[in-house]
Structure formats: structure tokens, C-alpha cells
PDB file of C-alpha atoms in Angstrom:
ATOM      1  CA  MET O   1     125.551 102.484 122.677  1.00 95.00           C
ATOM      2  CA  ASP O   2     122.692 101.178 120.423  1.00 97.00           C
ATOM      3  CA  LYS O   3     123.463 101.629 117.035  1.00 98.00           C
ATOM      4  CA  TYR O   4     121.286 102.367 113.920  1.00 98.00           C
ATOM      5  CA  GLY O   5     122.017 102.590 110.037  1.00 97.00           C
ATOM      6  CA  LEU O   6     121.454 102.278 106.296  1.00 97.00           C
ATOM      7  CA  ILE O   7     122.298  99.901 103.992  1.00 97.00           C
ATOM      8  CA  GLY O   8     122.371 100.717 100.494  1.00 95.00           C
ATOM      9  CA  TYR O   9     125.000 100.729  97.423  1.00 93.00           C
ATOM     10  CA  PRO O  10     126.019 103.589  96.858  1.00 88.00           C
ATOM     11  CA  LEU O  11     125.820 105.430  99.700  1.00 89.00           C
ATOM     12  CA  GLY O  12     127.062 108.757  98.969  1.00 77.00           C
ATOM     13  CA  HIS O  13     125.281 111.712 101.336  1.00 70.00           C
ATOM     14  CA  SER O  14     122.867 110.135 103.132  1.00 78.00           C
ATOM     15  CA  PHE O  15     120.279 112.125 104.536  1.00 89.00           C
ATOM     16  CA  SER O  16     119.179 109.560 106.904  1.00 93.00           C
ATOM     17  CA  LYS O  17     122.710 109.860 108.568  1.00 94.00           C
ATOM     18  CA  SER O  18     122.376 113.544 108.707  1.00 94.00           C
ATOM     19  CA  TYR O  19     119.200 113.484 110.288  1.00 96.00           C
ATOM     20  CA  PHE O  20     119.357 111.129 113.143  1.00 97.00           C
ATOM     21  CA  THR O  21     122.693 111.919 114.345  1.00 97.00           C
ATOM     22  CA  ASP O  22     120.878 115.393 114.648  1.00 97.00           C
ATOM     23  CA  LYS O  23     118.066 114.027 116.562  1.00 98.00           C
ATOM     24  CA  PHE O  24     120.573 111.406 118.634  1.00 98.00           C
ATOM     25  CA  SER O  25     122.270 114.403 119.804  1.00 97.00           C
ATOM     26  CA  SER O  26     119.260 117.143 120.325  1.00 98.00           C
ATOM     27  CA  GLU O  27     117.741 114.676 122.522  1.00 98.00           C
ATOM     28  CA  SER O  28     120.701 113.433 124.534  1.00 98.00           C
ATOM     29  CA  ILE O  29     120.379 109.713 122.971  1.00 97.00           C
ATOM     30  CA  ASN O  30     123.103 107.223 123.585  1.00 98.00           C
ATOM     31  CA  ALA O  31     123.149 106.068 119.635  1.00 98.00           C
ATOM     32  CA  GLU O  32     124.819 106.211 116.832  1.00 97.00           C
ATOM     33  CA  TYR O  33     123.802 105.938 113.162  1.00 97.00           C
ATOM     34  CA  VAL O  34     125.765 104.368 110.572  1.00 96.00           C
ATOM     35  CA  ASN O  35     126.209 104.045 107.078  1.00 97.00           C
ATOM     36  CA  PHE O  36     126.989 100.523 105.809  1.00 97.00           C
ATOM     37  CA  GLU O  37     127.587 100.692 102.267  1.00 96.00           C
ATOM     38  CA  LEU O  38     127.202  96.881 100.662  1.00 96.00           C
ATOM     39  CA  PRO O  39     128.487  95.690  97.228  1.00 96.00           C
ATOM     40  CA  SER O  40     126.083  92.828  97.807  1.00 97.00           C
ATOM     41  CA  ILE O  41     123.185  92.020  99.343  1.00 97.00           C
ATOM     42  CA  GLU O  42     124.867  88.687 100.898  1.00 97.00           C
ATOM     43  CA  ASP O  43     127.063  90.633 102.776  1.00 95.00           C
ATOM     44  CA  PHE O  44     123.903  91.296 104.881  1.00 97.00           C
ATOM     45  CA  PRO O  45     124.531  88.783 107.021  1.00 96.00           C
ATOM     46  CA  VAL O  46     127.591  89.785 108.594  1.00 94.00           C
ATOM     47  CA  ILE O  47     126.343  93.229 109.224  1.00 94.00           C
ATOM     48  CA  VAL O  48     123.476  91.785 111.478  1.00 95.00           C
ATOM     49  CA  ASN O  49     125.805  89.422 113.047  1.00 91.00           C
ATOM     50  CA  SER O  50     128.793  91.690 113.619  1.00 91.00           C
ATOM     51  CA  TYR O  51     127.038  94.476 115.414  1.00 93.00           C
ATOM     52  CA  LYS O  52     125.240  93.416 118.958  1.00 92.00           C
ATOM     53  CA  THR O  53     123.715  96.793 120.024  1.00 96.00           C
ATOM     54  CA  LEU O  54     122.300  97.165 116.215  1.00 97.00           C
ATOM     55  CA  LYS O  55     118.386  97.563 116.682  1.00 98.00           C
ATOM     56  CA  GLY O  56     117.722  99.147 113.290  1.00 98.00           C
ATOM     57  CA  LEU O  57     118.152  99.697 109.659  1.00 98.00           C
ATOM     58  CA  ASN O  58     117.181 101.551 106.994  1.00 97.00           C
ATOM     59  CA  VAL O  59     117.179 100.440 103.336  1.00 96.00           C
ATOM     60  CA  THR O  60     117.736 102.273 100.152  1.00 91.00           C
ATOM     61  CA  ILE O  61     118.944 101.196  96.475  1.00 85.00           C
ATOM     62  CA  PRO O  62     119.134  98.836  95.196  1.00 90.00           C
ATOM     63  CA  TYR O  63     118.101  96.437  98.500  1.00 94.00           C
ATOM     64  CA  LYS O  64     114.125  97.501  99.027  1.00 93.00           C
ATOM     65  CA  GLU O  65     113.490  93.932  97.334  1.00 93.00           C
ATOM     66  CA  LYS O  66     116.686  92.008  97.802  1.00 96.00           C
ATOM     67  CA  VAL O  67     116.520  92.171 101.160  1.00 97.00           C
ATOM     68  CA  LEU O  68     112.968  90.492 101.866  1.00 97.00           C
ATOM     69  CA  PRO O  69     114.625  86.547 101.927  1.00 98.00           C
ATOM     70  CA  TYR O  70     116.814  87.808 104.876  1.00 98.00           C
ATOM     71  CA  LEU O  71     113.823  88.746 107.336  1.00 98.00           C
ATOM     72  CA  ASP O  72     111.658  86.994 109.722  1.00 97.00           C
ATOM     73  CA  ASN O  73     108.821  88.956 109.935  1.00 97.00           C
ATOM     74  CA  ILE O  74     107.422  91.542 107.034  1.00 98.00           C
ATOM     75  CA  SER O  75     104.465  93.755 107.804  1.00 97.00           C
ATOM     76  CA  LYS O  76     101.351  93.402 105.527  1.00 95.00           C
ATOM     77  CA  GLU O  77     101.474  96.616 104.136  1.00 95.00           C
ATOM     78  CA  ALA O  78     105.242  96.144 103.356  1.00 96.00           C
ATOM     79  CA  ARG O  79     104.185  91.958 101.765  1.00 96.00           C
ATOM     80  CA  GLU O  80     101.932  93.893  99.485  1.00 95.00           C
ATOM     81  CA  ILE O  81     104.410  96.379  98.069  1.00 94.00           C
ATOM     82  CA  GLY O  82     107.058  93.897  97.925  1.00 94.00           C
ATOM     83  CA  ALA O  83     109.752  96.273  99.030  1.00 92.00           C
ATOM     84  CA  VAL O  84     111.155  96.944 102.568  1.00 95.00           C
ATOM     85  CA  ASN O  85     113.062 100.043 103.751  1.00 95.00           C
ATOM     86  CA  VAL O  86     112.799  99.981 107.363  1.00 98.00           C
ATOM     87  CA  ILE O  87     114.177  97.215 109.845  1.00 98.00           C
ATOM     88  CA  ARG O  88     113.921  96.824 113.202  1.00 98.00           C
ATOM     89  CA  VAL O  89     116.524  94.215 114.789  1.00 97.00           C
ATOM     90  CA  GLU O  90     115.692  92.232 117.867  1.00 96.00           C
ATOM     91  CA  HIS O  91     118.206  90.329 119.729  1.00 89.00           C
ATOM     92  CA  LYS O  92     116.975  87.233 121.577  1.00 85.00           C
ATOM     93  CA  GLY O  93     119.592  85.239 123.547  1.00 82.00           C
ATOM     94  CA  ASN O  94     122.463  84.267 120.805  1.00 81.00           C
ATOM     95  CA  GLY O  95     120.010  84.806 117.844  1.00 88.00           C
ATOM     96  CA  VAL O  96     118.635  88.103 115.801  1.00 94.00           C
ATOM     97  CA  ARG O  97     115.476  88.062 114.616  1.00 96.00           C
ATOM     98  CA  LEU O  98     114.352  90.650 111.661  1.00 98.00           C
ATOM     99  CA  HIS O  99     111.208  92.822 110.940  1.00 98.00           C
ATOM    100  CA  GLY O 100     110.547  94.338 107.956  1.00 98.00           C
ATOM    101  CA  TYR O 101     108.624  97.723 107.388  1.00 98.00           C
ATOM    102  CA  ASN O 102     108.088 100.254 104.462  1.00 96.00           C
ATOM    103  CA  SER O 103     107.755 104.088 105.500  1.00 96.00           C
ATOM    104  CA  ASP O 104     108.134 105.180 102.029  1.00 94.00           C
ATOM    105  CA  VAL O 105     103.852 104.792 101.645  1.00 96.00           C
ATOM    106  CA  ILE O 106     103.562 107.174 104.811  1.00 96.00           C
ATOM    107  CA  GLY O 107     106.158 109.397 104.452  1.00 97.00           C
ATOM    108  CA  PHE O 108     104.585 110.323 100.307  1.00 98.00           C
ATOM    109  CA  ALA O 109     101.095 109.958 101.598  1.00 98.00           C
ATOM    110  CA  ASP O 110     100.961 112.705 104.154  1.00 98.00           C
ATOM    111  CA  SER O 111     103.650 114.457 102.159  1.00 98.00           C
ATOM    112  CA  ILE O 112     101.303 114.612  99.162  1.00 98.00           C
ATOM    113  CA  GLU O 113      97.797 114.501 100.236  1.00 98.00           C
ATOM    114  CA  PRO O 114      97.472 118.435 101.286  1.00 98.00           C
ATOM    115  CA  LEU O 115      98.805 118.814  97.705  1.00 98.00           C
ATOM    116  CA  LEU O 116      95.403 116.912  95.937  1.00 98.00           C
ATOM    117  CA  LYS O 117      92.541 118.802  94.349  1.00 98.00           C
ATOM    118  CA  PRO O 118      89.475 117.041  93.981  1.00 97.00           C
ATOM    119  CA  HIS O 119      90.377 116.923  89.405  1.00 97.00           C
ATOM    120  CA  HIS O 120      93.676 114.736  90.768  1.00 98.00           C
ATOM    121  CA  LYS O 121      91.749 111.581  89.637  1.00 98.00           C
ATOM    122  CA  LYS O 122      94.554 109.841  87.907  1.00 98.00           C
ATOM    123  CA  ALA O 123      98.714 109.438  88.565  1.00 98.00           C
ATOM    124  CA  LEU O 124     101.997 108.579  86.191  1.00 98.00           C
ATOM    125  CA  ILE O 125     104.242 107.063  88.276  1.00 98.00           C
ATOM    126  CA  LEU O 126     107.644 107.638  86.786  1.00 98.00           C
ATOM    127  CA  GLY O 127     110.012 104.450  87.042  1.00 96.00           C
ATOM    128  CA  THR O 128     109.181 100.788  88.190  1.00 92.00           C
ATOM    129  CA  GLY O 129     111.852 100.447  91.012  1.00 83.00           C
ATOM    130  CA  GLY O 130     111.392  99.439  95.007  1.00 76.00           C
ATOM    131  CA  SER O 131     110.408 103.381  95.369  1.00 87.00           C
ATOM    132  CA  SER O 132     107.453 103.336  92.796  1.00 93.00           C
ATOM    133  CA  LYS O 133     105.955 100.249  94.204  1.00 92.00           C
ATOM    134  CA  ALA O 134     105.228 102.174  97.720  1.00 95.00           C
ATOM    135  CA  ILE O 135     104.237 104.893  95.516  1.00 97.00           C
ATOM    136  CA  HIS O 136     102.136 103.015  93.773  1.00 97.00           C
ATOM    137  CA  TYR O 137      99.972 101.386  97.106  1.00 97.00           C
ATOM    138  CA  ALA O 138      99.975 104.762  98.576  1.00 98.00           C
ATOM    139  CA  LEU O 139      97.928 106.312  95.304  1.00 98.00           C
ATOM    140  CA  THR O 140      96.249 103.537  94.943  1.00 98.00           C
ATOM    141  CA  LYS O 141      95.219 102.134  98.319  1.00 96.00           C
ATOM    142  CA  LYS O 142      95.324 105.323 100.354  1.00 96.00           C
ATOM    143  CA  LEU O 143      94.348 107.873  98.401  1.00 98.00           C
ATOM    144  CA  GLY O 144      92.465 106.362  95.602  1.00 98.00           C
ATOM    145  CA  LEU O 145      93.911 107.231  92.389  1.00 98.00           C
ATOM    146  CA  GLU O 146      94.119 105.423  89.190  1.00 98.00           C
ATOM    147  CA  VAL O 147      97.446 105.046  88.487  1.00 98.00           C
ATOM    148  CA  ILE O 148     100.012 104.141  84.930  1.00 97.00           C
ATOM    149  CA  PHE O 149     103.672 102.933  85.226  1.00 98.00           C
ATOM    150  CA  VAL O 150     106.120 104.669  82.774  1.00 98.00           C
ATOM    151  CA  SER O 151     109.340 102.735  82.092  1.00 96.00           C
ATOM    152  CA  ARG O 152     111.850 103.348  79.680  1.00 93.00           C
ATOM    153  CA  TYR O 153     111.335  99.709  78.270  1.00 91.00           C
ATOM    154  CA  GLN O 154     108.465  97.996  77.399  1.00 89.00           C
ATOM    155  CA  ARG O 155     107.049  95.405  79.851  1.00 88.00           C
ATOM    156  CA  PRO O 156     103.931  94.372  81.002  1.00 89.00           C
ATOM    157  CA  GLY O 157     101.240  97.073  83.138  1.00 86.00           C
ATOM    158  CA  THR O 158     103.504 100.166  81.949  1.00 95.00           C
ATOM    159  CA  VAL O 159     103.601 102.359  79.053  1.00 97.00           C
ATOM    160  CA  THR O 160     107.021 104.075  77.840  1.00 97.00           C
ATOM    161  CA  TYR O 161     108.254 107.498  77.889  1.00 97.00           C
ATOM    162  CA  GLN O 162     107.293 107.401  73.819  1.00 96.00           C
ATOM    163  CA  ASP O 163     104.139 106.821  74.772  1.00 95.00           C
ATOM    164  CA  LEU O 164     103.326 109.836  76.360  1.00 97.00           C
ATOM    165  CA  ASP O 165     101.240 112.938  74.934  1.00 97.00           C
ATOM    166  CA  ALA O 166      99.645 115.490  75.665  1.00 97.00           C
ATOM    167  CA  ALA O 167      96.537 113.711  76.054  1.00 97.00           C
ATOM    168  CA  ALA O 168      98.157 111.565  78.594  1.00 97.00           C
ATOM    169  CA  ILE O 169      99.506 114.729  80.758  1.00 98.00           C
ATOM    170  CA  ARG O 170      96.351 116.266  80.888  1.00 97.00           C
ATOM    171  CA  GLU O 171      94.251 112.868  81.865  1.00 97.00           C
ATOM    172  CA  TYR O 172      96.886 112.002  84.410  1.00 98.00           C
ATOM    173  CA  GLU O 173      97.528 115.073  85.743  1.00 98.00           C
ATOM    174  CA  VAL O 174      99.382 113.957  88.984  1.00 98.00           C
ATOM    175  CA  ILE O 175     103.056 112.875  87.586  1.00 98.00           C
ATOM    176  CA  VAL O 176     105.599 111.301  90.559  1.00 98.00           C
ATOM    177  CA  ASN O 177     109.389 111.200  89.684  1.00 98.00           C
ATOM    178  CA  CYS O 178     110.497 107.686  91.223  1.00 96.00           C
ATOM    179  CA  THR O 179     113.706 107.592  88.766  1.00 95.00           C
ATOM    180  CA  PRO O 180     117.328 108.581  89.593  1.00 92.00           C
ATOM    181  CA  VAL O 181     116.866 111.048  87.010  1.00 96.00           C
ATOM    182  CA  GLY O 182     118.323 114.836  87.984  1.00 97.00           C
ATOM    183  CA  MET O 183     119.750 113.666  91.211  1.00 93.00           C
ATOM    184  CA  TYR O 184     123.005 115.547  91.947  1.00 89.00           C
ATOM    185  CA  PRO O 185     125.667 115.433  90.359  1.00 91.00           C
ATOM    186  CA  ASN O 186     123.366 115.299  87.264  1.00 95.00           C
ATOM    187  CA  THR O 187     121.151 117.971  87.895  1.00 96.00           C
ATOM    188  CA  GLU O 188     120.606 119.286  84.772  1.00 97.00           C
ATOM    189  CA  GLU O 189     118.618 115.666  83.408  1.00 98.00           C
ATOM    190  CA  ALA O 190     115.041 115.354  83.833  1.00 98.00           C
ATOM    191  CA  PRO O 191     112.827 112.482  82.819  1.00 98.00           C
ATOM    192  CA  ASN O 192     111.700 112.802  79.063  1.00 97.00           C
ATOM    193  CA  ILE O 193     107.989 113.668  79.061  1.00 98.00           C
ATOM    194  CA  PRO O 194     106.087 116.289  77.165  1.00 98.00           C
ATOM    195  CA  TYR O 195     106.598 119.383  79.489  1.00 98.00           C
ATOM    196  CA  ASP O 196     105.210 121.904  77.244  1.00 98.00           C
ATOM    197  CA  ALA O 197     101.741 119.899  77.756  1.00 98.00           C
ATOM    198  CA  LEU O 198     102.037 120.851  81.655  1.00 98.00           C
ATOM    199  CA  THR O 199      98.991 123.244  83.021  1.00 98.00           C
ATOM    200  CA  GLU O 200      97.927 124.570  86.217  1.00 98.00           C
ATOM    201  CA  GLU O 201      95.961 121.484  86.733  1.00 98.00           C
ATOM    202  CA  ASN O 202      98.771 119.653  87.413  1.00 98.00           C
ATOM    203  CA  LEU O 203     101.105 118.281  89.956  1.00 98.00           C
ATOM    204  CA  LEU O 204     104.803 117.365  90.003  1.00 98.00           C
ATOM    205  CA  PHE O 205     105.766 115.289  92.586  1.00 98.00           C
ATOM    206  CA  ASP O 206     109.585 114.433  93.074  1.00 98.00           C
ATOM    207  CA  LEU O 207     111.348 111.694  95.527  1.00 96.00           C
ATOM    208  CA  ILE O 208     114.587 113.469  94.857  1.00 94.00           C
ATOM    209  CA  TYR O 209     115.556 116.043  97.655  1.00 92.00           C
ATOM    210  CA  ASN O 210     118.645 117.288  95.900  1.00 91.00           C
ATOM    211  CA  PRO O 211     118.646 119.426  94.186  1.00 94.00           C
ATOM    212  CA  ASP O 212     115.351 120.998  95.344  1.00 95.00           C
ATOM    213  CA  PRO O 213     114.093 121.687  93.337  1.00 97.00           C
ATOM    214  CA  THR O 214     115.262 119.501  90.488  1.00 98.00           C
ATOM    215  CA  LEU O 215     115.173 120.479  86.698  1.00 98.00           C
ATOM    216  CA  PHE O 216     111.624 118.138  86.368  1.00 98.00           C
ATOM    217  CA  LEU O 217     110.047 120.471  89.316  1.00 98.00           C
ATOM    218  CA  ARG O 218     111.536 123.652  87.749  1.00 98.00           C
ATOM    219  CA  ARG O 219     109.905 122.808  84.357  1.00 98.00           C
ATOM    220  CA  GLY O 220     106.618 122.091  85.704  1.00 98.00           C
ATOM    221  CA  ALA O 221     106.720 125.451  87.813  1.00 98.00           C
ATOM    222  CA  GLU O 222     107.202 127.261  84.289  1.00 98.00           C
ATOM    223  CA  HIS O 223     103.784 125.688  83.104  1.00 98.00           C
ATOM    224  CA  GLY O 224     101.960 126.972  86.870  1.00 98.00           C
ATOM    225  CA  SER O 225     101.869 123.489  87.811  1.00 98.00           C
ATOM    226  CA  GLN O 226     102.268 122.669  91.629  1.00 98.00           C
ATOM    227  CA  THR O 227     105.192 121.162  92.929  1.00 98.00           C
ATOM    228  CA  LYS O 228     106.867 119.319  95.578  1.00 98.00           C
ATOM    229  CA  SER O 229     110.226 117.503  96.623  1.00 98.00           C
ATOM    230  CA  GLY O 230     110.931 114.674  98.162  1.00 96.00           C
ATOM    231  CA  LEU O 231     112.559 116.343 101.933  1.00 96.00           C
ATOM    232  CA  GLU O 232     109.198 116.507 103.820  1.00 97.00           C
ATOM    233  CA  MET O 233     108.358 112.895 102.418  1.00 97.00           C
ATOM    234  CA  LEU O 234     112.110 111.884 103.937  1.00 94.00           C
ATOM    235  CA  ILE O 235     111.473 113.520 107.270  1.00 96.00           C
ATOM    236  CA  LEU O 236     108.237 111.946 107.725  1.00 97.00           C
ATOM    237  CA  GLN O 237     110.136 108.719 106.542  1.00 96.00           C
ATOM    238  CA  ALA O 238     112.214 108.972 109.288  1.00 96.00           C
ATOM    239  CA  MET O 239     110.191 109.870 111.975  1.00 97.00           C
ATOM    240  CA  ALA O 240     107.952 106.633 111.206  1.00 97.00           C
ATOM    241  CA  SER O 241     111.503 104.541 110.984  1.00 98.00           C
ATOM    242  CA  TRP O 242     112.455 105.740 114.587  1.00 98.00           C
ATOM    243  CA  ARG O 243     108.295 104.462 115.332  1.00 97.00           C
ATOM    244  CA  PHE O 244     108.998 100.690 114.530  1.00 98.00           C
ATOM    245  CA  TRP O 245     112.058 100.440 115.583  1.00 98.00           C
ATOM    246  CA  ASN O 246     111.091 101.446 118.935  1.00 94.00           C
ATOM    247  CA  GLU O 247     107.298  99.857 118.960  1.00 82.00           C
TER     248      GLU O 247
END
């Protein structure tokens, strides 16, 4: 039986496991999807070498960047982003070759593009982790927006949440939450932005899908802003993962 899986830590509920388990069942695919909760990225080779029928992996927090040194090949797009969330596993003789890709770009770009209006020229990316790098790539390279990262800390190339004011919200009308703030079970938390400055011109996108909507999106909707959760993005990512694994 072919095996696929997800590496990360901690994992908890996994959309990927649910999605692929349903896919394998409905399409009569003789495969299994397993959650591999790794306390350390140093455990990664053990997973790869222990399962001879392993065909592919998804990668989530905190290993989208840490897994890079373990890969034999990385797609041009994933290399530019600096993060991988899909790995194709090839067994050749007694050896294994690992190929890295990034489906976050595909899922996000295809999900947000239909919502973008002509006046959406600039975007704020909340967070600076592995997912935010893919979102930056999608917004700038694929969708042509000007982007600024927002961080809790002072660091080069970013602004802090304290720097955000009403003028920034009006100028950067697309706001994408790439942080875990507001994710279940902390559902009454939201990124610290000036929500009162939001209008119907703003578009808020949250990579979080549980809950749906998050408090971030609910507060945006209260001010007439267009909103979208990360659920469709996840589905599109999963579809892209399957293509990468079986290309």
C-alpha cells in the first residue's frame, strides 16, 4: 500500500489527513495518509527511511524551511520562496531521492485572485514565517501587488503592529493573516490591527480555516470588508500536492 503523510509539530487535527483519506476512499486508491508528528527535524530521515512505500509528504509548521537541507532537488519556485510544503519521495534501488515543491503559492493565488479589484494595489502580510514567504511570492510575482510584512518585532524589511494606523489600512487595502492568531482553540483572539479603519475597500484573507470565520474575518465583515478563509486554499493546495507527487 502506498503511503503519504504530513510532517510537523504539533499536528493535532489535520485537514490533509482528512482530505486524502476521503480521496483515497472515494476513488478506490490503495493508499494511506499518516500524520508524522516530529519533535525535531532531525527525526525526518527516520521517517523517510522507515517506510519503503512512502510516495509523498506535506510539510507544515515549523519545518517548511528547516526541511530544505534534507532535499535532493527543490523546484525553482520553492527555492525562491525559501520554503517547501510538498515533498515527492522517489525510491531508486536502495536509495531515496526527495524533491521539494511549494503548493501554498498555487492554493493562495488561485483562491484570492477572483476577489481582487483594480484598486487592490498594495497588501499587508501579517507574520513572517514559512507560509508568509509563499504568500509574498504569490502577491508580488503572480498577482503584481506591492507588499509589506508586519511583525511583532522590529526587523529589517518589516513594520510592527504598532506602526499600523488608519492611513496604512487605507493604503494597503489587502490584508493577509499568515499568523496562527485566532486559530482554534484561541478563537477569540485576532491580530492587532486598527479594525475601525477598515472599509468596504479592504479585502481580508486568513490562512486559518478553523474556525471559519475567524475573529479577524468577523471584525473585517463588520466594517463591510470582503473576507475569505483559508479553506479553499487548503483544498487547492492538496490538489496541487497530489499532482506533484504523481507527476
